[in-house]
Coordinates of C-alpha atoms and ligand atoms in Angstrom, one line a residue:
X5 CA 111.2 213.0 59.4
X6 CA 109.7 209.8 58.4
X7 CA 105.7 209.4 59.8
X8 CA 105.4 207.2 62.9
X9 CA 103.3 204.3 61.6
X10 CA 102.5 201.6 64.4
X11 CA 100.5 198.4 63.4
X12 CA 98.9 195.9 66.0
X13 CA 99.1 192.8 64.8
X14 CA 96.8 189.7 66.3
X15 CA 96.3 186.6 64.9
X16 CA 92.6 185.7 64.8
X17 CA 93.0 182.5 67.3
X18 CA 90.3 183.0 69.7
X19 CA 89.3 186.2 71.9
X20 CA 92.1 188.9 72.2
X21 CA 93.5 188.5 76.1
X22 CA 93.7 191.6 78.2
X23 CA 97.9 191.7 77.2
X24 CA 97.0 191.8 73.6
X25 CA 95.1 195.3 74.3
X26 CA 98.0 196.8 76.4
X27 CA 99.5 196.2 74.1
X28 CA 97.4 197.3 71.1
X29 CA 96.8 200.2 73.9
X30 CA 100.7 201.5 74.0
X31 CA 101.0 201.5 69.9
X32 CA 98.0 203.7 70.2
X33 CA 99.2 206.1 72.6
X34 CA 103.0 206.4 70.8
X35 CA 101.6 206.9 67.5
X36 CA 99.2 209.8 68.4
X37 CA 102.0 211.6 70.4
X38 CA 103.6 211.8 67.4
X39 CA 100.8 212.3 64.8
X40 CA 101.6 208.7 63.6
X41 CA 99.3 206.1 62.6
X42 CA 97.7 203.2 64.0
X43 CA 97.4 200.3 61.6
X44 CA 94.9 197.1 62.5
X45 CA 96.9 194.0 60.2
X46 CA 95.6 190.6 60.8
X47 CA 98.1 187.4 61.0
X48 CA 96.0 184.5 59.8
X49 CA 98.5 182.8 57.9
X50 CA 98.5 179.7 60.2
X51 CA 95.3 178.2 58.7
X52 CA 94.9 175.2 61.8
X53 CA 94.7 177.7 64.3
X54 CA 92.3 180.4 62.5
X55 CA 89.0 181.0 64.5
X56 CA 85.9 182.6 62.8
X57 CA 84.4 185.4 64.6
X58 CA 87.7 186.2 66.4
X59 CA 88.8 189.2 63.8
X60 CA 85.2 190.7 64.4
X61 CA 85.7 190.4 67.8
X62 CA 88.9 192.3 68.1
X63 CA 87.1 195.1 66.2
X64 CA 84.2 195.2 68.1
X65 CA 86.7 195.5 71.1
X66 CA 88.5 198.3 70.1
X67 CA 86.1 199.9 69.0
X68 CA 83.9 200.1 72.3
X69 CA 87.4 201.1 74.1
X70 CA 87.4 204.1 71.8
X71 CA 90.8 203.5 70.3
X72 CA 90.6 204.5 66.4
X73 CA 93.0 202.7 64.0
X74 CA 94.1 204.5 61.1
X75 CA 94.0 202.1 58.8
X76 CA 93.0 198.2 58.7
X77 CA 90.7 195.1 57.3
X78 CA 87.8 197.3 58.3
X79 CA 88.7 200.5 57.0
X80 CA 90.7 200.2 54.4
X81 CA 93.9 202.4 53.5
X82 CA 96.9 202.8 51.1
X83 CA 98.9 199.8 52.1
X84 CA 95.8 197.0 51.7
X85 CA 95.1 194.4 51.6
X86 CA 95.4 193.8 55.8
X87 CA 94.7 190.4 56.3
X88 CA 97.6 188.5 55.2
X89 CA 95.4 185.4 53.8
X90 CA 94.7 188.5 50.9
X91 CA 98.2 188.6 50.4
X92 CA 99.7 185.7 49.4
X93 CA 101.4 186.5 46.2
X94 CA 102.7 189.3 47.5
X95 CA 105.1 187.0 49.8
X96 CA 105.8 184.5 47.0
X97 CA 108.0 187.0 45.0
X98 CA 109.7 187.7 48.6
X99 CA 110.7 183.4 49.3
X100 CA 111.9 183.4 45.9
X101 CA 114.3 186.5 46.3
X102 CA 115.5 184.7 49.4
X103 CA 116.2 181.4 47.5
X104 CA 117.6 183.2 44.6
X105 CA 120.2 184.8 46.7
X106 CA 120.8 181.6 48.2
X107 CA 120.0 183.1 51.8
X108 CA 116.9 180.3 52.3
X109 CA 116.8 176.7 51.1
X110 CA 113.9 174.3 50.0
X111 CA 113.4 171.6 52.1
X112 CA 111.3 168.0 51.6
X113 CA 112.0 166.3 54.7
X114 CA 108.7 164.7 56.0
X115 CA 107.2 164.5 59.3
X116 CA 108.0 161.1 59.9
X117 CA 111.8 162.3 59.1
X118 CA 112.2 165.1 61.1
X119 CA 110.4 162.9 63.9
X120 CA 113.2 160.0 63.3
X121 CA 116.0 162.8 63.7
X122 CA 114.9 164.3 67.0
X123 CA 114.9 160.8 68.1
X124 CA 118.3 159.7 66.8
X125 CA 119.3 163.3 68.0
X126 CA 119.0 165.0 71.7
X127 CA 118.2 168.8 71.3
X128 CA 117.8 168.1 67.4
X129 CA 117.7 171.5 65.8
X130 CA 117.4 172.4 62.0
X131 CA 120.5 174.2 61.2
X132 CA 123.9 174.6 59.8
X133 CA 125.5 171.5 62.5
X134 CA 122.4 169.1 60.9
X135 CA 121.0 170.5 57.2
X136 CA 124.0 168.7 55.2
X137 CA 122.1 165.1 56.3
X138 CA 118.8 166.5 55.8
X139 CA 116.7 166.0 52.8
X140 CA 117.0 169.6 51.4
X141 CA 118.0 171.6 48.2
X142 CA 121.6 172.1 49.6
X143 CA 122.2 168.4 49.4
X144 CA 120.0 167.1 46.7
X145 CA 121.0 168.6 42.8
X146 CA 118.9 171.6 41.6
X147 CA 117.9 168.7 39.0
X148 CA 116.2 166.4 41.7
X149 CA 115.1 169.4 43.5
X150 CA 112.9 170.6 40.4
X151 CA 111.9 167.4 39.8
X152 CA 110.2 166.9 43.2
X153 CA 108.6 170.1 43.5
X154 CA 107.1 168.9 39.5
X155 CA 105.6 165.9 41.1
X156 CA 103.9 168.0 43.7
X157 CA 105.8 166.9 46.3
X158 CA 105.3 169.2 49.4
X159 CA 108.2 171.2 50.5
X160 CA 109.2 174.0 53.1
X161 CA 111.8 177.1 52.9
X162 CA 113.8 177.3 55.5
X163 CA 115.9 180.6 56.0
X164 CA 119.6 179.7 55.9
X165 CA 121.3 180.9 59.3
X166 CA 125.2 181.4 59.3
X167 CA 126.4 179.8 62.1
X168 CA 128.3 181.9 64.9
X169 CA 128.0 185.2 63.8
X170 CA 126.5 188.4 66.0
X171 CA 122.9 189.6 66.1
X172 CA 122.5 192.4 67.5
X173 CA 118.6 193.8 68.5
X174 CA 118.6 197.0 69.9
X175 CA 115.3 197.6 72.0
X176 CA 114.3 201.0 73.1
X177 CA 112.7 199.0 76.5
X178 CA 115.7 196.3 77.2
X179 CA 118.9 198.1 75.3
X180 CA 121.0 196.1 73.0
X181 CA 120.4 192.6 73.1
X182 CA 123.3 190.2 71.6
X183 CA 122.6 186.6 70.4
X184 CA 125.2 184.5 68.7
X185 CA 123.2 183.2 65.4
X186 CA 124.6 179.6 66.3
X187 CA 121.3 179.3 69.0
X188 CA 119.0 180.2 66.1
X189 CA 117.4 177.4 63.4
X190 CA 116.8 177.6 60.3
X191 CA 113.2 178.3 60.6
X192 CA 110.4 177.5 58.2
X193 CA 109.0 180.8 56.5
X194 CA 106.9 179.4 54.0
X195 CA 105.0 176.0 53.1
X196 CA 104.1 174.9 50.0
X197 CA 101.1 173.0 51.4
X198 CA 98.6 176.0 52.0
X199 CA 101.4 178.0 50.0
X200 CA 101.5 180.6 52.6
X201 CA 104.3 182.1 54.4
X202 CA 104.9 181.2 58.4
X203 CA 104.3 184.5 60.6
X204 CA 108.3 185.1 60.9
X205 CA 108.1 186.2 56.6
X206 CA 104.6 187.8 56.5
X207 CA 105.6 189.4 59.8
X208 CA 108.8 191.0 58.2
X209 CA 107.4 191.9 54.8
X210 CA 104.4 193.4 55.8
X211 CA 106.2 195.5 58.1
X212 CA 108.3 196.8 55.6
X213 CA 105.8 197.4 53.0
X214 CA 103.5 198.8 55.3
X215 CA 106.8 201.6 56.1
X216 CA 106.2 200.4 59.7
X217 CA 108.2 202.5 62.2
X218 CA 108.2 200.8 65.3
X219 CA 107.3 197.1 66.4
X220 CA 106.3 197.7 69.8
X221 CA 104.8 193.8 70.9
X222 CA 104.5 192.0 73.8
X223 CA 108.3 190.0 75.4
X224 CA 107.0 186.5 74.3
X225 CA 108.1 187.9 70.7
X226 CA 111.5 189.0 71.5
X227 CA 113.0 185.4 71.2
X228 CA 111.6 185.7 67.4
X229 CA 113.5 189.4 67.5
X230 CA 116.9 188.1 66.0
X231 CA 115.8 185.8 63.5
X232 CA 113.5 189.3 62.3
X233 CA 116.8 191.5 62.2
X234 CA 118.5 188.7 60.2
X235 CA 115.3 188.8 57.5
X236 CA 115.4 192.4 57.4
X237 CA 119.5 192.2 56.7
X238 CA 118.9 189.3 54.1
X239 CA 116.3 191.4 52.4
X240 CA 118.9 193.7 52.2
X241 CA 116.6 196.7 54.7
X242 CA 118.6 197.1 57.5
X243 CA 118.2 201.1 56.8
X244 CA 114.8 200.9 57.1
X245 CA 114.0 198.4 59.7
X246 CA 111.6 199.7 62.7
X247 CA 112.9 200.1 65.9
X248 CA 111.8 197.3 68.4
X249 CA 110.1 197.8 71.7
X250 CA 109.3 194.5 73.7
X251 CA 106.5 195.1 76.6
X252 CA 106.6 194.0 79.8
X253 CA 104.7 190.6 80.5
X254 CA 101.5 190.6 82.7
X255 CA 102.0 189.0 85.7
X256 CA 99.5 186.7 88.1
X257 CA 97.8 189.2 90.6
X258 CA 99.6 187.4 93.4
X259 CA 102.4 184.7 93.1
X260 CA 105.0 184.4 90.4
X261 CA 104.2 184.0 86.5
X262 CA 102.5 185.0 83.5
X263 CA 98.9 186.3 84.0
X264 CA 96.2 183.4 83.0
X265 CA 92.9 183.2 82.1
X266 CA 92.4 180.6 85.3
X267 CA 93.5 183.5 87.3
X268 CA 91.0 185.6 86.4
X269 CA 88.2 182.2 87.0
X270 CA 89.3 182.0 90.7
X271 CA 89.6 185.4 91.9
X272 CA 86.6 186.7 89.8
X273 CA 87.9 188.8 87.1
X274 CA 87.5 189.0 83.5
X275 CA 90.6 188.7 81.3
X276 CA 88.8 189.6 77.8
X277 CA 87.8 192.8 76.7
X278 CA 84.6 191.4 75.9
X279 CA 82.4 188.0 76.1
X280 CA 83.7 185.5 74.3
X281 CA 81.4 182.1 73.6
X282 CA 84.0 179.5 71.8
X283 CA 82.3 178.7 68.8
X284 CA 83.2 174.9 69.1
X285 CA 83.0 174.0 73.0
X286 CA 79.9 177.2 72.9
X287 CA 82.2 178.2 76.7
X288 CA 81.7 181.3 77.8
X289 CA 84.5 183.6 78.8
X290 CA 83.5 186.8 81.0
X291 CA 84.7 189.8 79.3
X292 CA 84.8 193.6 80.7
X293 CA 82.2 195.0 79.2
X294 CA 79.6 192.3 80.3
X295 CA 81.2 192.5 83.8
X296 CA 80.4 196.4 84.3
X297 CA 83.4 198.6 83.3
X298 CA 83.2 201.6 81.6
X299 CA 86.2 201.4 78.7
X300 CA 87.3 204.6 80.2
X301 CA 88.4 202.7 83.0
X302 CA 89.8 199.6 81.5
X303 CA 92.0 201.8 79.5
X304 CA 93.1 203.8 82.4
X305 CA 93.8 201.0 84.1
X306 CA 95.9 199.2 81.3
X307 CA 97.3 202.2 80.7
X308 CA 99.8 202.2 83.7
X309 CA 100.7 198.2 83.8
X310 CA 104.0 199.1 82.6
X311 CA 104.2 202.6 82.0
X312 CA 104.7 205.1 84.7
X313 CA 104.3 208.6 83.9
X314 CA 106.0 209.8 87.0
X315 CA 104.2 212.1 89.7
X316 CA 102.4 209.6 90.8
X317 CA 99.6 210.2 88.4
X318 CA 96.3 208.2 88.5
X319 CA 93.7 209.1 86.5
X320 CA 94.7 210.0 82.9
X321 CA 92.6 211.1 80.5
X322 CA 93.3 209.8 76.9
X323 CA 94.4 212.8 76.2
X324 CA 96.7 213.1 78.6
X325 CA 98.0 209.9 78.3
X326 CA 98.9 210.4 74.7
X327 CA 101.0 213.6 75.7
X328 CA 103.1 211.8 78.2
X329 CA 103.6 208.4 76.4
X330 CA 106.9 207.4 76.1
X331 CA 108.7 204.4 75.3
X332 CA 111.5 204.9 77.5
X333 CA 109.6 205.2 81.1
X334 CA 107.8 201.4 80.3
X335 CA 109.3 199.2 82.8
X336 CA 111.5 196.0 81.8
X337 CA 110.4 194.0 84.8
X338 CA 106.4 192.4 84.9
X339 CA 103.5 194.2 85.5
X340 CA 101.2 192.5 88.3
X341 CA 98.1 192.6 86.6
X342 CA 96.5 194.1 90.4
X343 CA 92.7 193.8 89.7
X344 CA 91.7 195.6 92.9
X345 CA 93.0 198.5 91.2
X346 CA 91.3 198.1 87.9
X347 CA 87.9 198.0 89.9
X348 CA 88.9 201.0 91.5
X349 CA 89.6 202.9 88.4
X350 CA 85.9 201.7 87.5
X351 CA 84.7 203.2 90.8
X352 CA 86.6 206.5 90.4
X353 CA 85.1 206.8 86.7
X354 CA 81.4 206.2 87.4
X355 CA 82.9 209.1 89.9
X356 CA 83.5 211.5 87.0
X357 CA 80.4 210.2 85.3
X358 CA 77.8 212.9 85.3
X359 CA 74.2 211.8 87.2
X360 CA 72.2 211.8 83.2
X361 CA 75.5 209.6 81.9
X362 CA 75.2 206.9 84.9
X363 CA 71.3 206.9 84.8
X364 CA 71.3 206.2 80.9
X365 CA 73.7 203.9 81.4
X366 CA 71.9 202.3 84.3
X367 CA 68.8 202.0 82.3
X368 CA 70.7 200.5 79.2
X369 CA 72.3 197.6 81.5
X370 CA 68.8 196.8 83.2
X371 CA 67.3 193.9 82.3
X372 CA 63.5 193.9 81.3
X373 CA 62.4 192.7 84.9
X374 CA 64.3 195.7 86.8
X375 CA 62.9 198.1 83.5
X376 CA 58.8 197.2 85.0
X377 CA 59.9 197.2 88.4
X378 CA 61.4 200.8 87.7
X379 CA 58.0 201.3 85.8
X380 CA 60.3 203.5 83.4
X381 CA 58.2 204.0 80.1
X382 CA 61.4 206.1 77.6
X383 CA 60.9 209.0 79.5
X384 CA 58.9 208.2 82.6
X385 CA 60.6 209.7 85.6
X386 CA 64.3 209.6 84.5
X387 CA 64.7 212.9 86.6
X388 CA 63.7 210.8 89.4
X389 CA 66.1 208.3 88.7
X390 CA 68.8 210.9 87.7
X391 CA 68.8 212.1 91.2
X392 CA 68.7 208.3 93.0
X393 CA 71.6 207.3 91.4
X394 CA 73.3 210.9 92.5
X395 CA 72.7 210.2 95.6
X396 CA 74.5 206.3 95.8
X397 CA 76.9 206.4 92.4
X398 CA 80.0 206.9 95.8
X399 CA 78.5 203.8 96.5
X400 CA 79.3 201.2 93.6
X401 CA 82.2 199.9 91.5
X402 CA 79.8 198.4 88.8
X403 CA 76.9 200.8 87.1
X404 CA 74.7 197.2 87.3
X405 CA 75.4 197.6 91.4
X406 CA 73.2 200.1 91.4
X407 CA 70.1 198.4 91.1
X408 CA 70.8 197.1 94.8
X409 CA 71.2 200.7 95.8
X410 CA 68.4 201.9 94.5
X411 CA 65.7 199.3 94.2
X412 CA 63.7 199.9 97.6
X413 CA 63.4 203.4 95.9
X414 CA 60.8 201.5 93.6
X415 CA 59.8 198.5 95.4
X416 CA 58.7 199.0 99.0
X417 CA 59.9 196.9 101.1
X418 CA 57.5 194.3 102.4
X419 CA 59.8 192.0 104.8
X420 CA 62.3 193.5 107.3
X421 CA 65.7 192.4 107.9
X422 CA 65.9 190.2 110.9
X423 CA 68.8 191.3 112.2
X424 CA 68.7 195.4 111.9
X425 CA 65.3 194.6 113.4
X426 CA 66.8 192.8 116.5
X427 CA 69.0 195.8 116.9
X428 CA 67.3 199.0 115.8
X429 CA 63.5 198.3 116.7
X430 CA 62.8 199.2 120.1
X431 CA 60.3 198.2 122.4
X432 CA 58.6 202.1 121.9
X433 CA 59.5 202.1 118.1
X434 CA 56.0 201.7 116.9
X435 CA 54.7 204.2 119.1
X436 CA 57.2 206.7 118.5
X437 CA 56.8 205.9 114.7
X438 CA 53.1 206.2 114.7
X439 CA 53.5 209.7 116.0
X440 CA 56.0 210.6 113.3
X441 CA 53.4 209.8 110.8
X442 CA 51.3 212.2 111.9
X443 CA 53.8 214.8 112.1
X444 CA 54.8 213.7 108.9
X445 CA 51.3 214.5 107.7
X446 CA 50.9 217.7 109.0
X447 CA 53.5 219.0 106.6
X448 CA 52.6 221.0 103.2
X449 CA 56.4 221.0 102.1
X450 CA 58.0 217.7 101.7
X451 CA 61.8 218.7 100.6
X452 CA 64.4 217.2 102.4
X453 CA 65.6 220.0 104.0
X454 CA 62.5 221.1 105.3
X455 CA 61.4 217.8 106.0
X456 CA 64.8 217.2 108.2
X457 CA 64.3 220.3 110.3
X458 CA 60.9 219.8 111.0
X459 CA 61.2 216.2 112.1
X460 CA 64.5 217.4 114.3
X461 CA 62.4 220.0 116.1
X462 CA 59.8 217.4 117.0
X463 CA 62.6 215.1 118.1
X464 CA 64.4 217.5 120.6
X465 CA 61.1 218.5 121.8
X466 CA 59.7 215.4 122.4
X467 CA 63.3 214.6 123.6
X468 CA 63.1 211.6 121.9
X469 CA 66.3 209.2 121.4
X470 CA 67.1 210.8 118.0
X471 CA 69.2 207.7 116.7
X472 CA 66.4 204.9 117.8
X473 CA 64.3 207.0 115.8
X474 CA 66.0 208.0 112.7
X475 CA 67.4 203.7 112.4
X476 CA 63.5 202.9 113.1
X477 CA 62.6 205.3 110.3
X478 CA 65.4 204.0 107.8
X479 CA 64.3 200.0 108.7
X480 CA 60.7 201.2 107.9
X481 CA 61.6 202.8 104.5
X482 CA 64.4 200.6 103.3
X483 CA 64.1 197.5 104.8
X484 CA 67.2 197.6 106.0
X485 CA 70.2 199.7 107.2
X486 CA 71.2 200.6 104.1
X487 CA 71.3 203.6 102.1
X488 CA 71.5 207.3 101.2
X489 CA 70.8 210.2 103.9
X490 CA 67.2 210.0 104.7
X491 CA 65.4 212.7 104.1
X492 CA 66.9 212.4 100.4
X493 CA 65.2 209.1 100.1
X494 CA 61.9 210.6 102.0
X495 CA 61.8 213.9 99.3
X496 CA 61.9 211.1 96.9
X497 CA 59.7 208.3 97.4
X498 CA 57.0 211.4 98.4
X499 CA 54.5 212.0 101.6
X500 CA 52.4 209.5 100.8
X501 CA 54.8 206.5 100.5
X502 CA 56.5 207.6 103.4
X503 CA 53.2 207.3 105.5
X504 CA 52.1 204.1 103.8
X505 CA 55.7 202.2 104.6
X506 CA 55.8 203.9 107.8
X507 CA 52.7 202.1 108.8
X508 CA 53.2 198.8 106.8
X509 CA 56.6 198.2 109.0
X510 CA 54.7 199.6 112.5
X511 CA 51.8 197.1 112.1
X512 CA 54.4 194.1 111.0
X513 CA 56.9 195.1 113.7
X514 CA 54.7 195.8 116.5
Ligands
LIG626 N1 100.8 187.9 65.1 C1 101.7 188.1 66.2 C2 100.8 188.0 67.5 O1 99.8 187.3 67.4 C3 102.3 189.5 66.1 C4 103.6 189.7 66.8 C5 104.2 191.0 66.4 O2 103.6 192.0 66.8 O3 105.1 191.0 65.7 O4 101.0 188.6 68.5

């Protein structure tokens, strides 16, 4: 059995969109079910549209979802060089096999020409109905052909397409595809003018070199899929040409069509793995990462736009996922790219986070003003903080959320929300709180539990209202309705800080 070998294959044009890592994502998980590799090749043979920084940037993405490639511009490997710019020459010797064998043609028709045809004719398309009255090898003599390549004259090859014959693309996602070679044009595949092949050439070569096994790619490439099977016949490596699985297109959260970036800018939802600044316009692009997810969750999330596993199955480990990939249960139709869900895959994770995990991570995402607010020196009470964010991680779909769960824990509150106070201060509340404050006093254990069914006792005896009291008691120590059980946040904050906000909010509220 031949190894699986699986190669994502961006061109560097600007940040990597959230479709590009699905897919990236679903190589990933095939070839580790089957102990393939995972190759990183870059396609930056179209020299207008190269961006600087974007290659870095889909490493640095990739790398902080935690999906390893096996080989790549970063890493290296037996197949290099992996950024096609390195590999020009390589591809020279493949056009000139093509031309030799008379199964692609030099062409010097200008812009101006080729603009002067479409005009002249509707639908205009470069192939074997139109190349005899173009300015091309096949009807200029090999003499005059040499002779303007010799006085640098720029020039194109074009593949040479047989009219009406089959092309057949068998896709382990769609099934057999047919396409009669008529609809095809003879596409360019290489330009003298930066001599570099067009992506359609490297695309092939590289795969073939690289003893790719399977071309698994988004469905925006499967129009290119036939004019691919025809190289790969021309180049005479039929017997070896990968099998082809064409992915599912994102769809729009709601309403028909292909998921877009302005979709994410009106409902509020990143689609990059990571902050992008353009480095010409200097926009920023919201990414994942910046937003609050945990990669865990993004790649959960991805995960199942397109795939089902069956059995209803929600959270998948890596692991896991790897074991049940297959080809065959991704879905033809679009994926609706459901946001909602990704953030609740970011809930359930912090979830499954352990309390040291979310705290550290906390305290890594908090800026410098929250860090002196926290008073957190490296080590200075990150139990305490361990066990506040326990007690409201159920609570938050981002880790930075939790800074509005747990702030009052640090800074007392000083002002008192209006509105609780209309509602939960009663005309005896001060009273009633002032005599909790002793009783609150008088106690040598301050635990929660104790705490609780001390307080309770002194309640039913007093026969107090019990809820007037306890939302009285929360308003003093929170500031507000909000937050975790109460005698959690009492054992916490301590005796003493209890007393002093319990009297702060009786002599403002009174
Ligand atoms: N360079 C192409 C892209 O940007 C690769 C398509 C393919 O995987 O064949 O997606």
């Amino acid at each position: 059995m031949k190894k699986t070998r699986v190669r994502f294959a961006p061109s560097p044009t600007g940040p990597l969109h959230i479709g590009g890592v699905r897919t990236a994502l679903y190589n990933y998980l095939f070839a580790k079910k089957q102990q393939g590799d995972f190759i990183l090749r870059i396609e930056d043979t179209d020299s207008q549209r190269f961006v600087p920084g974007a290659e870095d940037y889909i490493i640095e993405a990739f790398d902080w979802l935690g999906l390893k490639f096996d080989e790549g511009p970063h890493l290296g490997g037996d197949f290099g060089p992996y950024r096609q710019s390195e590999r020009k020459a390589i591809y020279k010797q493949y056009v000139d096999q093509l031309l030799k064998n008379g199964k692609a043609y030099i062409a010097f028709d200008t812009p101006a020409q080729l603009e002067a045809k479409r005009a002249e004719i509707s639908n205009f398309q470069y192939d074997a109905s139109t190349r005899e009255s173009m300015t091309n090898s096949l009807t200029l003599s090999e003499a005059e052909t040499q002779q303007r390549i010799a006085n640098g004259e720029q020039y194109v090859v074009r593949i040479k397409i047989e009219p009406n014959q089959t092309i057949v693309v068998n896709d382990v996602i769609r099934g057999q595809v047919t396409v009669n070679s008529s609809v095809l044009d003879d596409k360019v595949l290489y330009k003298s003018a930066d001599e570099l092949p067009t992506y359609h050439l490297a695309n092939i070569v590289d795969d073939h070199l690289m003893l790719i096994t399977h071309v698994i790619r988004g469905e925006e490439w499967l129009p290119s899929a036939p004019l691919h099977v025809t190289l790969y016949d021309y180049f005479g490596w039929t017997d070896t040409m990968p099998q082809f699985a064409h992915l599912p297109l994102l769809l729009k959260p709601e309403g028909n069509g292909k998921l877009s970036k302005r979709d994410g800018d009106r409902l509020g939802f990143p689609v990059f793995p990571l902050q992008w600044t353009d480095p010409q316009t200097g926009e920023i692009s919201s990414g994942y990462r910046e937003k609050g997810y945990l990669p865990e969750a993004v790649v959960n999330f991805l995960a199942l736009l397109g795939w089902n596993p069956g059995n209803d199955l929600e959270i998948i480990s890596p692991t896991e996922a790897i074991n049940l990939f297959s080809l065959e249960k991704c879905s033809k139709s679009g994926a609706k790219f459901d946001y909602k869900k990704g953030e609740w895959f970011n809930h359930q994770y912090i979830q499954q986070k352990s309390n040291e995990e979310l705290a550290e991570l906390f305290l890594q995402s908090a800026t410098d003003d929250i860090r002196s607010s926290m008073d957190v020196t490296p080590n200075n009470h990150f139990d305490k903080i361990v066990k506040i964010v326990g007690l409201v991680k159920d609570r938050v779909t981002y880790v930075k959320d939790l800074w509005e769960q747990i702030a009052f824990f640090f800074i007392a509150p000083t002002a008192y929300d209006e509105k609780t106070v209309q509602k939960r201060w009663k005309p005896d509340s001060a009273e009633q709180l002032t005599e909790l404050t002793d009783v609150l006093r008088s106690l040598d254990d301050f635990s929660a539990h104790h705490t609780e069914e001390f307080v309770m006792n002194w309640i039913a005896s007093k026969e107090y209202h019990l809820g007037n009291i306890m939302n009285a008691f929360r308003l003093a120590l929170v500031g507000e309705s909000k937050g975790p059980h109460l005698f959690d946040i009492t054992e916490i904050i301590g005796q003493d800080e209890t007393i002093v906000r319990l009297e702060r909010a009786i002599a403002k509220l009174k």
